[in-house]
Coordinates of C-alpha atoms in Angstrom, one line a residue:
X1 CA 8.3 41.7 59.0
X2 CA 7.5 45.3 58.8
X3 CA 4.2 46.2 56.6
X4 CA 6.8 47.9 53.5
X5 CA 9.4 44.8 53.6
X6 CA 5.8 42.4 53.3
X7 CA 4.8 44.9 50.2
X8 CA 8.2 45.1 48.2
X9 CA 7.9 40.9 49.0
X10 CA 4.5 40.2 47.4
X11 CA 5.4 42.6 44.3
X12 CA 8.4 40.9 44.0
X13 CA 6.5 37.8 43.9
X14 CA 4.0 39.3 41.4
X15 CA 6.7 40.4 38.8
X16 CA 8.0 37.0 39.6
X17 CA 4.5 35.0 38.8
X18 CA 3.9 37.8 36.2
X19 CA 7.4 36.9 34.0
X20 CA 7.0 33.2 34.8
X21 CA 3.5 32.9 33.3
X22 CA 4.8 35.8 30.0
X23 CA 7.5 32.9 29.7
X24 CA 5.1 29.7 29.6
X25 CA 2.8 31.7 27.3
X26 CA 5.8 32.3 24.7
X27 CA 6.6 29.1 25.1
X28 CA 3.2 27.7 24.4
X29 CA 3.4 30.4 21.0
X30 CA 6.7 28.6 20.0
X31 CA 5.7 25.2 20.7
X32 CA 2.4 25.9 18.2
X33 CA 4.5 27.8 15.7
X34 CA 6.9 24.8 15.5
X35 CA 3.8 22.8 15.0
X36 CA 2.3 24.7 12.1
X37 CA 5.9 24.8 10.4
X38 CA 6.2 21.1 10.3
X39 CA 3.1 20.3 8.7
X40 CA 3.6 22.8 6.5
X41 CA 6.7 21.5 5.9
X42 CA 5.5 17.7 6.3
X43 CA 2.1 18.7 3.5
X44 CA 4.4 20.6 0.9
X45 CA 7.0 17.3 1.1
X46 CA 4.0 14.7 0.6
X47 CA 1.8 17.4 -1.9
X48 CA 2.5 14.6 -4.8
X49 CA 1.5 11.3 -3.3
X50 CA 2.1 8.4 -6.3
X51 CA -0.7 6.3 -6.6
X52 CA 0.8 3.3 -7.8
X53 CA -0.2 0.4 -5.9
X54 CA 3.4 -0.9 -4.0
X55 CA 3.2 3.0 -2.7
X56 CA 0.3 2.6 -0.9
X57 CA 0.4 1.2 2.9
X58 CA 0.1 -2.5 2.9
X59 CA -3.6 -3.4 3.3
X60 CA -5.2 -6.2 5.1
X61 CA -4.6 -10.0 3.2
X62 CA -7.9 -11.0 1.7
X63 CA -8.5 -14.7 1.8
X64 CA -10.1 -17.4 -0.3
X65 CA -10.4 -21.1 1.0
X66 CA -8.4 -20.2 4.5
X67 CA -5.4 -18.7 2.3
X68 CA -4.1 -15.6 1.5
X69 CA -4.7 -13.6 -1.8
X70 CA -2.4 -11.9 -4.0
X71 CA -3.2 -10.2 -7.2
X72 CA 0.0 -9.1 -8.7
X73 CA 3.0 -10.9 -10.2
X74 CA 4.9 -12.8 -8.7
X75 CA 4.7 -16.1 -6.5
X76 CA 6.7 -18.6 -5.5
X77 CA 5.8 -22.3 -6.0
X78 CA 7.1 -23.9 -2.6
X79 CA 10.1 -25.6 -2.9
X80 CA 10.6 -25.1 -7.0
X81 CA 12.3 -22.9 -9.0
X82 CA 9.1 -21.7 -10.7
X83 CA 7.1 -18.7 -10.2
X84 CA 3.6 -17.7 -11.2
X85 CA 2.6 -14.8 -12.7
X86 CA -1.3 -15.3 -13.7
X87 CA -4.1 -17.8 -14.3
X88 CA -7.2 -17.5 -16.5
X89 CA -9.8 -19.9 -17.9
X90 CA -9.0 -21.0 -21.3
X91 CA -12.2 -20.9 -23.2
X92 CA -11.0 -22.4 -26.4
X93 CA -10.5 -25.8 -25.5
X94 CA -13.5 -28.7 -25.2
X95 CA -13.1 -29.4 -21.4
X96 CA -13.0 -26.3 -19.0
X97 CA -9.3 -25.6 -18.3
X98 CA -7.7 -22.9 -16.1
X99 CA -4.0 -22.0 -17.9
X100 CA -1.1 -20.7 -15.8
X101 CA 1.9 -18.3 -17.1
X102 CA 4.8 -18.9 -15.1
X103 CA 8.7 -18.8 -15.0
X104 CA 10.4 -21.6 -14.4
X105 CA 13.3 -23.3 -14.0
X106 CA 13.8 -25.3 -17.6
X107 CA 15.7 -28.3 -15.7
X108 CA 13.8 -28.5 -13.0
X109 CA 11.8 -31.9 -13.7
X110 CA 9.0 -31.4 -11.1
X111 CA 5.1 -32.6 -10.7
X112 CA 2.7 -30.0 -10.8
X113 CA -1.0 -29.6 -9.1
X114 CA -3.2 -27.3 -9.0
X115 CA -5.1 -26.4 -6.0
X116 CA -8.6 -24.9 -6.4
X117 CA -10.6 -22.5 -4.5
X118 CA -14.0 -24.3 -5.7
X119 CA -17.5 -23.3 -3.5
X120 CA -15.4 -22.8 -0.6
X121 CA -13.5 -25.6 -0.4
X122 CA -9.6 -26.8 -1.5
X123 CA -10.2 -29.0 -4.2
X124 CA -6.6 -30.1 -6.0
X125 CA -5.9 -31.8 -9.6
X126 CA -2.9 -32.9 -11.9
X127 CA -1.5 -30.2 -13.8
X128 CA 0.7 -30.3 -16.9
X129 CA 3.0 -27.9 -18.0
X130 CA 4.8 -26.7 -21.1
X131 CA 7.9 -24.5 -21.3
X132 CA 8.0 -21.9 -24.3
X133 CA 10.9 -22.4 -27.0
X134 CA 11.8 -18.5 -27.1
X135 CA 14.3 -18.6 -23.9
X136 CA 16.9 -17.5 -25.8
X137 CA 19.3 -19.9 -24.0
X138 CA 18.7 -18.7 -20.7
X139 CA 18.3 -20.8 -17.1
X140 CA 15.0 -19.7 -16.8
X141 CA 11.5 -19.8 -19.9
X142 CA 8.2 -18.9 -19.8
X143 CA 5.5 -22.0 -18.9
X144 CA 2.4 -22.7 -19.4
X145 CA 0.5 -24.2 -16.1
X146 CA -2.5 -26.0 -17.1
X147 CA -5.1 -28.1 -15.2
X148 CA -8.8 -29.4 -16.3
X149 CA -11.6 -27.4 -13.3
X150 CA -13.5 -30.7 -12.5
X151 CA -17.2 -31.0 -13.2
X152 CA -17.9 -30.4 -9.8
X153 CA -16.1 -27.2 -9.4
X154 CA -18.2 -24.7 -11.1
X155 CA -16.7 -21.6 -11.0
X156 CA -13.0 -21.7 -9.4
X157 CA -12.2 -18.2 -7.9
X158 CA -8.7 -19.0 -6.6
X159 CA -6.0 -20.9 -7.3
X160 CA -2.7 -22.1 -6.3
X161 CA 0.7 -23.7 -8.3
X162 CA 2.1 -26.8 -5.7
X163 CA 3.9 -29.8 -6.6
X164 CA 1.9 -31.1 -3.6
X165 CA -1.4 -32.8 -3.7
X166 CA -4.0 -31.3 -1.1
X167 CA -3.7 -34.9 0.4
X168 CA -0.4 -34.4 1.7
X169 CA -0.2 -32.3 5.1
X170 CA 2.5 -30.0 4.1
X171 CA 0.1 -28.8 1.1
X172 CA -1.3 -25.6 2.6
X173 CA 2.0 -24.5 4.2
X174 CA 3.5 -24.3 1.5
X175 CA 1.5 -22.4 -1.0
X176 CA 2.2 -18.9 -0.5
X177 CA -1.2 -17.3 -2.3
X178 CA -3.7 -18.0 -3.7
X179 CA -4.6 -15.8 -7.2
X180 CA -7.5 -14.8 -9.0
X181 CA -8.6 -16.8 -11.6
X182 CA -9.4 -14.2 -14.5
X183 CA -11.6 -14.3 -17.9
X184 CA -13.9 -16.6 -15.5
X185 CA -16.7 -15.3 -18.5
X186 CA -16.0 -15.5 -22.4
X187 CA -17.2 -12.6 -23.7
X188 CA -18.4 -10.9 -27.2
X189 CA -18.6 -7.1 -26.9
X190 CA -15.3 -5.6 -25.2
X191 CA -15.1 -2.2 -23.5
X192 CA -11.8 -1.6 -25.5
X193 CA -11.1 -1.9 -29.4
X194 CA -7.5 -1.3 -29.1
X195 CA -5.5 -2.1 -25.6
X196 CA -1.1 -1.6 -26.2
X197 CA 0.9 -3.5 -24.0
X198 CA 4.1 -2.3 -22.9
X199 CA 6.4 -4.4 -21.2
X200 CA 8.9 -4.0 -19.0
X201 CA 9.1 -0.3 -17.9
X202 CA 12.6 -0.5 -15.9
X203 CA 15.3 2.6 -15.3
X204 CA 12.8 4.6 -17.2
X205 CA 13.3 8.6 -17.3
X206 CA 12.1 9.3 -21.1
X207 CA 9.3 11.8 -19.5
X208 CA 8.6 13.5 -22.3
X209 CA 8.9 10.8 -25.4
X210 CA 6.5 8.7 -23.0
X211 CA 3.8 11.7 -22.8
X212 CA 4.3 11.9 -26.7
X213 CA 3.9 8.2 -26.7
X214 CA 0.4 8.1 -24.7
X215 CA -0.9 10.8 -26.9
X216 CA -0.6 9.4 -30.2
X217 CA -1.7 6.2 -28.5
X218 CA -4.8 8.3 -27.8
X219 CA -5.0 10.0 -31.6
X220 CA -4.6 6.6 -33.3
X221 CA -7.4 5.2 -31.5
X222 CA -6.6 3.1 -28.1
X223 CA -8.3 3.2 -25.2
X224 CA -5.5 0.9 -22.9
X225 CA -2.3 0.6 -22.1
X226 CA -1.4 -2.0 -20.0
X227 CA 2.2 -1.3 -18.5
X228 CA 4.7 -3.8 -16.7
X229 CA 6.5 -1.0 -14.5
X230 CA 9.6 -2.6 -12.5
X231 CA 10.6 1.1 -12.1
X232 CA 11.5 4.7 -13.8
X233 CA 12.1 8.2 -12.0
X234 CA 9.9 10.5 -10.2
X235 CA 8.4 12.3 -12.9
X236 CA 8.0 9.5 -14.9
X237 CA 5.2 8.3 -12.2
X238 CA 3.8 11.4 -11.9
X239 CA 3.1 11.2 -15.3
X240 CA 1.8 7.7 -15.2
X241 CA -0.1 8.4 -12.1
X242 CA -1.9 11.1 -14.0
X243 CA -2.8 8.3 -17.0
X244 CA -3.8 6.0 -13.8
X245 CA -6.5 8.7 -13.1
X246 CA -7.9 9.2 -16.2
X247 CA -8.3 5.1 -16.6
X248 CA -6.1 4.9 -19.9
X249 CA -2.9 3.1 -18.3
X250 CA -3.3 0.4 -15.8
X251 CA 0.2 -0.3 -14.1
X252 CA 1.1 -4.0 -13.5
X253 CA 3.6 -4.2 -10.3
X254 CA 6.8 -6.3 -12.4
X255 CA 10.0 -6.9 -10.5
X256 CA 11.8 -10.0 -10.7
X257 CA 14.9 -9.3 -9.4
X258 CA 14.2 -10.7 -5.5
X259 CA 13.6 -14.0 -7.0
X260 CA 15.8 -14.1 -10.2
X261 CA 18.9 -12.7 -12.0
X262 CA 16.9 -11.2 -15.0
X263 CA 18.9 -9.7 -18.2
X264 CA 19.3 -6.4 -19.5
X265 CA 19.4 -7.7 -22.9
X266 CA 18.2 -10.7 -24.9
X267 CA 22.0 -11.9 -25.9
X268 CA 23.2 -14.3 -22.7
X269 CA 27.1 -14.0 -23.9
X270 CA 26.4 -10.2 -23.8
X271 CA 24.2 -9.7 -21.1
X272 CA 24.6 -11.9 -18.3
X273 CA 21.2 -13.3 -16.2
X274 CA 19.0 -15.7 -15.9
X275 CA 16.1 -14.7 -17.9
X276 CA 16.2 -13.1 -21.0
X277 CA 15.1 -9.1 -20.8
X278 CA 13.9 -8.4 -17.1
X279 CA 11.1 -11.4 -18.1
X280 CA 9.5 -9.5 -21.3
X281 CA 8.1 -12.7 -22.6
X282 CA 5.9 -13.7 -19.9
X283 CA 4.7 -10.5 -19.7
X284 CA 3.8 -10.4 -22.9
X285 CA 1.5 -13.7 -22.9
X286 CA 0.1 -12.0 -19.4
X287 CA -0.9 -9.1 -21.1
X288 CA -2.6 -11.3 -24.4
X289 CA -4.2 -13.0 -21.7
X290 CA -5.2 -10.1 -19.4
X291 CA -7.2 -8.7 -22.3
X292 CA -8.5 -11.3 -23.9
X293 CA -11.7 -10.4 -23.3
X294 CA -12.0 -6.7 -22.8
X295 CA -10.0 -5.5 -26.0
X296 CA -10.8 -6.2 -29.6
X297 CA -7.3 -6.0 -30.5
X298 CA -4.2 -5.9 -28.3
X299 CA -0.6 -4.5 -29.8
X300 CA 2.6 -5.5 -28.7
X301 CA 5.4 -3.0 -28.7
X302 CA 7.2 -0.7 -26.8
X303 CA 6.9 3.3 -25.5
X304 CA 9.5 4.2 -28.4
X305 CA 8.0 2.5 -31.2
X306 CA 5.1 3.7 -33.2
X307 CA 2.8 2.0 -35.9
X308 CA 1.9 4.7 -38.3
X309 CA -0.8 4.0 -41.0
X310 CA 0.2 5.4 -44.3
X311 CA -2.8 6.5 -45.9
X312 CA -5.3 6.9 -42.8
X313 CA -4.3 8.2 -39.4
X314 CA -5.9 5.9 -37.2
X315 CA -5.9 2.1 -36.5
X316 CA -9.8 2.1 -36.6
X317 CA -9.6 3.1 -40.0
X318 CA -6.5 0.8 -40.6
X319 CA -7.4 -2.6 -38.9
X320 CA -10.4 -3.2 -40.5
X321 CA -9.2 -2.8 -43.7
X322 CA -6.0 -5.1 -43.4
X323 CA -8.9 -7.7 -41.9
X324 CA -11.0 -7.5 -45.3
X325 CA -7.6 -7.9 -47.2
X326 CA -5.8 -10.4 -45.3
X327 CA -8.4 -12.5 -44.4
X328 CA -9.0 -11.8 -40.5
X329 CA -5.3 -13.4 -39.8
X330 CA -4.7 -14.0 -35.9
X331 CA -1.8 -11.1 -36.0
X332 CA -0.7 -8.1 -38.1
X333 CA 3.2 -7.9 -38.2
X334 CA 4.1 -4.3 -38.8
X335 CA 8.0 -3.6 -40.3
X336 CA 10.7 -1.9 -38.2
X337 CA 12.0 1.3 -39.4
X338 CA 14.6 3.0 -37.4
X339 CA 14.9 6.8 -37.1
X340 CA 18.6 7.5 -35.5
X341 CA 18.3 9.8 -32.7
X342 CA 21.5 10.9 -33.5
X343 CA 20.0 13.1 -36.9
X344 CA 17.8 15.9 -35.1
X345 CA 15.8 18.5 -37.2
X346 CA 15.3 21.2 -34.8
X347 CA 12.5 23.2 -36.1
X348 CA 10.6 25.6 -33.4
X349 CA 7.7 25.0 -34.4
X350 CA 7.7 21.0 -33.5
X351 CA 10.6 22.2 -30.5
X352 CA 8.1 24.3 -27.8
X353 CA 10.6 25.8 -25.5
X354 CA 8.7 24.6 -22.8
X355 CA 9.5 21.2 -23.8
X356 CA 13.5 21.6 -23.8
X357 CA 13.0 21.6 -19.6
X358 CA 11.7 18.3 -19.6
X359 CA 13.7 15.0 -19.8
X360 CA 13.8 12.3 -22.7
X361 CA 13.6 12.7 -26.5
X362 CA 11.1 14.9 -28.9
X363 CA 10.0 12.3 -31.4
X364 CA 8.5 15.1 -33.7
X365 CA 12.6 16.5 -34.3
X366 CA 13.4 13.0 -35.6
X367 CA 12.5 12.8 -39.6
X368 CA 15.5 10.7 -40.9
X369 CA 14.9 7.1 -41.6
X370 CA 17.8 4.6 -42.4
X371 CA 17.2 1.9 -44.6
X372 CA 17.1 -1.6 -43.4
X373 CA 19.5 -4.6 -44.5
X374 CA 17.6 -6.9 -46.7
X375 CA 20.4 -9.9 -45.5
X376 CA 19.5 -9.5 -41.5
X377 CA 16.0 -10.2 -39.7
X378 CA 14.4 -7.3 -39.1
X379 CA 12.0 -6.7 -36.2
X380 CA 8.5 -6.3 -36.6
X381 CA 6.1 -5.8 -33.6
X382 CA 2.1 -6.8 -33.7
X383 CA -1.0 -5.8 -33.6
X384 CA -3.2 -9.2 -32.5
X385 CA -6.6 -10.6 -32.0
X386 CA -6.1 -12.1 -28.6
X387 CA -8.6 -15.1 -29.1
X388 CA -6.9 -16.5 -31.6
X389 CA -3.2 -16.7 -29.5
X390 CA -2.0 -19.1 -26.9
X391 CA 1.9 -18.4 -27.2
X392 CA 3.4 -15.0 -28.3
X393 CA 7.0 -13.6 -28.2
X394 CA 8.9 -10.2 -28.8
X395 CA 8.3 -10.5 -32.3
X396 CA 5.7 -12.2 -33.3
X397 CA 3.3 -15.3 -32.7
X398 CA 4.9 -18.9 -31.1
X399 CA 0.7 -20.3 -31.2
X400 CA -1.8 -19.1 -33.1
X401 CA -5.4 -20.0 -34.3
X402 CA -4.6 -18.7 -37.7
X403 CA -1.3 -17.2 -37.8
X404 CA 0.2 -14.0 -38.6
X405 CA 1.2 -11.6 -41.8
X406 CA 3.3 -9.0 -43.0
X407 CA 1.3 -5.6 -43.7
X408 CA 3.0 -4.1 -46.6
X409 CA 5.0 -1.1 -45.0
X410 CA 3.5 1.4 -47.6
X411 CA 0.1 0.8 -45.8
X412 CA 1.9 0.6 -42.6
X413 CA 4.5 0.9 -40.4
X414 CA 6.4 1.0 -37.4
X415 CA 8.4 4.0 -36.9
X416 CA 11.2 3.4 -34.3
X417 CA 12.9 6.3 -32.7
X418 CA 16.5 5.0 -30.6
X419 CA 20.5 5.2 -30.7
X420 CA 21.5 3.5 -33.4
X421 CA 25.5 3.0 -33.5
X422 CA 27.4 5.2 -35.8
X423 CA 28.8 2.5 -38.2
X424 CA 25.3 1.5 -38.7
X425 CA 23.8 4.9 -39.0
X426 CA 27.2 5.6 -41.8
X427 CA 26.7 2.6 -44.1
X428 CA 22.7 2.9 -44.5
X429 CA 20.9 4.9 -47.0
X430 CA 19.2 7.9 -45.5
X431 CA 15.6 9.2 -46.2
X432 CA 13.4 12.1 -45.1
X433 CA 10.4 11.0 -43.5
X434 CA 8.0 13.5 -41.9
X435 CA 4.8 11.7 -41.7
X436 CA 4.8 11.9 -37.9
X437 CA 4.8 15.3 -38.0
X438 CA 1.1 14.9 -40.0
X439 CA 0.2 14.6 -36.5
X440 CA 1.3 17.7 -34.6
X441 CA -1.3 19.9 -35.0
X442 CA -3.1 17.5 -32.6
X443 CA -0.3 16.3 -30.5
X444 CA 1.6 19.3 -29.5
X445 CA -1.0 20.9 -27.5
X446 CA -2.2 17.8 -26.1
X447 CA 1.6 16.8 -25.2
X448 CA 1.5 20.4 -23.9
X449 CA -1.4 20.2 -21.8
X450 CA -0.6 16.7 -20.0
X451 CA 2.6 17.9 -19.4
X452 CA 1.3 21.3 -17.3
X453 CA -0.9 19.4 -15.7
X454 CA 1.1 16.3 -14.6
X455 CA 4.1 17.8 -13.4
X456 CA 3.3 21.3 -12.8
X457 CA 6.1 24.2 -13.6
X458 CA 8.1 22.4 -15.4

């Protein structure tokens, strides 16, 4: 090869190299570009990451006694039909007892035990139980577990539901968890004077009546609000999430529905299921119990109900004046009032425009209270002092220490915003009533503010 045919060779391999490297290099640039764009893509999909705890990625089992641990609702007692929701140390009684809420099976005739974590060892004793009346005819009731802590357990951390004795083999196979065993001190001084408990948050995309709801919570005087949440929509956790933040709601993890048929309503004919209302009445004596000892008083109600004061405009004003005149009862039973949501009153003033783009009902355009019928019950929902319970139900008390009373509705009561059917709404006397608005100098810009800050443009 001639020295020009070697030249035009080695710059035909140099144009060669030259475009071969040009290509890997824009290759390399495309390959990093693509990168970047997904996790930019990736970080603006996952910006809002819920902080509600069955979100989270599943975290190591703690253990007590060689089994596992579960805090939350709900377990499975081995081979029964019977599942436990919580167990605390009931202080009120002469002997040291732990007490068990669970849902069970009401003809299922089985022998219970349980099994205690105690000092590191399985230590197991007899338990009794006792099913609640108000099962409204359904398969399934809430129970009470109960067992007597022996003398030589002295402080039981865990504990387990089994029909078997810790005797048998099979024992620890079969128990699925153990659970905490709460309220292990009885205490005098609470951190909260007023804790709500809502139960059960399920299908739930009211996003704006619940904001509404936590704020006059907040203006009225709680500090809590303890929330069953079987689930709701995306914006309604991002608005809970932000509550989880500030420490005003805790969010108790409720679903039933892998283990049992629950009800949508509380009428079996009607609403076909097992257990009455997705299992509001056990999570109702959870809560009582859950707060026994950390609120002064505990109210039981729900996110579109709210017990107004008529003369004062908070329940620290309120409660200890209906103690001093009814005698420090065990509950405070608080009259129904319905406000159709059917009759709106429009006004721009309690309407921010910025409200109409979120979901769910304005409370404050709802002024038109119906009158009730004096020949039907009607509903009440309480305000409680939790020591003095062991049973409660959707309205009202099934065990007290010292019962409950009616607070004359023109001291207070509980306004009730919902659909109400037409024929109803037609045959019942009508009245303006715009004491909630008394509040909206305070809750509109507080409603305002969560809302911008919880969900953003919205």
């Amino acid at each position: 090869m001639d020295a020009r045919a070697l030249r035009r060779a080695e710059e035909a391999s140099s144009k060669h190299w030259a475009l071969s490297r040009t290509f890997f290099i824009l290759l390399i640039v495309i390959l990093i570009m693509y990168i970047i764009y997904i996790y930019i893509a990736q970080k603006d999909v996952y910006k809002y990451k819920p902080i509600y705890p069955h979100w989270k990625k599943k975290q190591p089992a703690f253990t007590a006694c060689g089994v596992p641990v579960q805090n939350d609702p709900i377990i499975k007692v081995n081979n029964l039909k019977t599942y436990v929701v919580s167990s605390y140390i009931e202080h009120r009684e002469e002997v040291k007892m732990i007490r068990t809420i669970t849902i069970m099976f009401r003809s299922e005739n089985a022998e219970y035990h349980c099994l205690l974590c105690c000092n590191g060892q399985n230590v197991s004793v007899p338990a009794t139980y006792d099913i609640h009346s108000d099962h409204f005819g359904f398969e399934y009731g809430t129970a009470d577990v109960t067992c007597q802590v022996p003398k030589k357990c002295t402080k039981p951390t865990h504990v387990a539901i089994t029909s078997q004795t810790s005797k048998e083999d099979r024992s620890l196979q079969d128990i699925h968890a153990f659970q905490p065993v709460r309220n292990q001190e009885e205490r005098k001084d609470f951190p909260y004077n007023f804790t709500v408990c809502i139960s059960v948050m399920y299908d739930y995309d009211n996003v704006l009546e619940l904001v509404q709801a936590m704020e006059m919570f907040k203006i009225l005087g709680v500090q809590k609000v303890a929330i069953y949440r079987t689930n709701c929509h995306p914006d309604t956790q991002k608005v809970l999430d932000y509550y989880v933040r500030q420490n005003f709601v805790e969010i108790i993890p409720w679903n039933l529905k892998p283990y049992i048929t629950v009800s949508r309503g509380w009428k079996k004919l009607v609403s076909p299921g097992e257990l009455h209302y997705f299992g509001q009445i056990p999570a109702l004596n959870d809560c009582v119990y859950r707060y026994m000892y950390q609120s002064h008083y505990v109210a039981l109600q729900d996110l579109d109900e709210l017990i107004l004061p008529m003369k004062s405009k908070k329940w620290t004003e309120l409660l200890p004046e209906l103690e001093r005149q009814y005698n420090q009862m065990g509950g405070f039973e608080f009259e129904n009032h319905y406000f159709p949501l059917s009759i709106k009153d429009p006004r721009p003033e309690y309407s921010p425009d910025s409200w109409k783009k979120v979901m769910g009902v304005n409370i404050l355009e709802h002024i038109t209270r119906i009158s009730n019928d004096p020949t039907q019950f009607n509903n009440f929902k309480v305000i409680v002092n939790p020591r003095l319970l062991f049973k409660v139900t959707v309205h009202g008390l099934l065990q007290s220490i010292k019962g409950s009373v009616r607070v004359d509705p023109h001291i207070a009561r509980m306004y009730h915003m919902r659909s109400i059917p037409n024929e109803i709404v037609a045959k019942r006397s009508k009245k303006q009533d715009t004491h909630l608005r008394d509040y909206a100098d305070s809750l509109i810009p507080a409603v305002s503010k969560v809302l911008e800050e919880a969900l953003g443009n919205y």
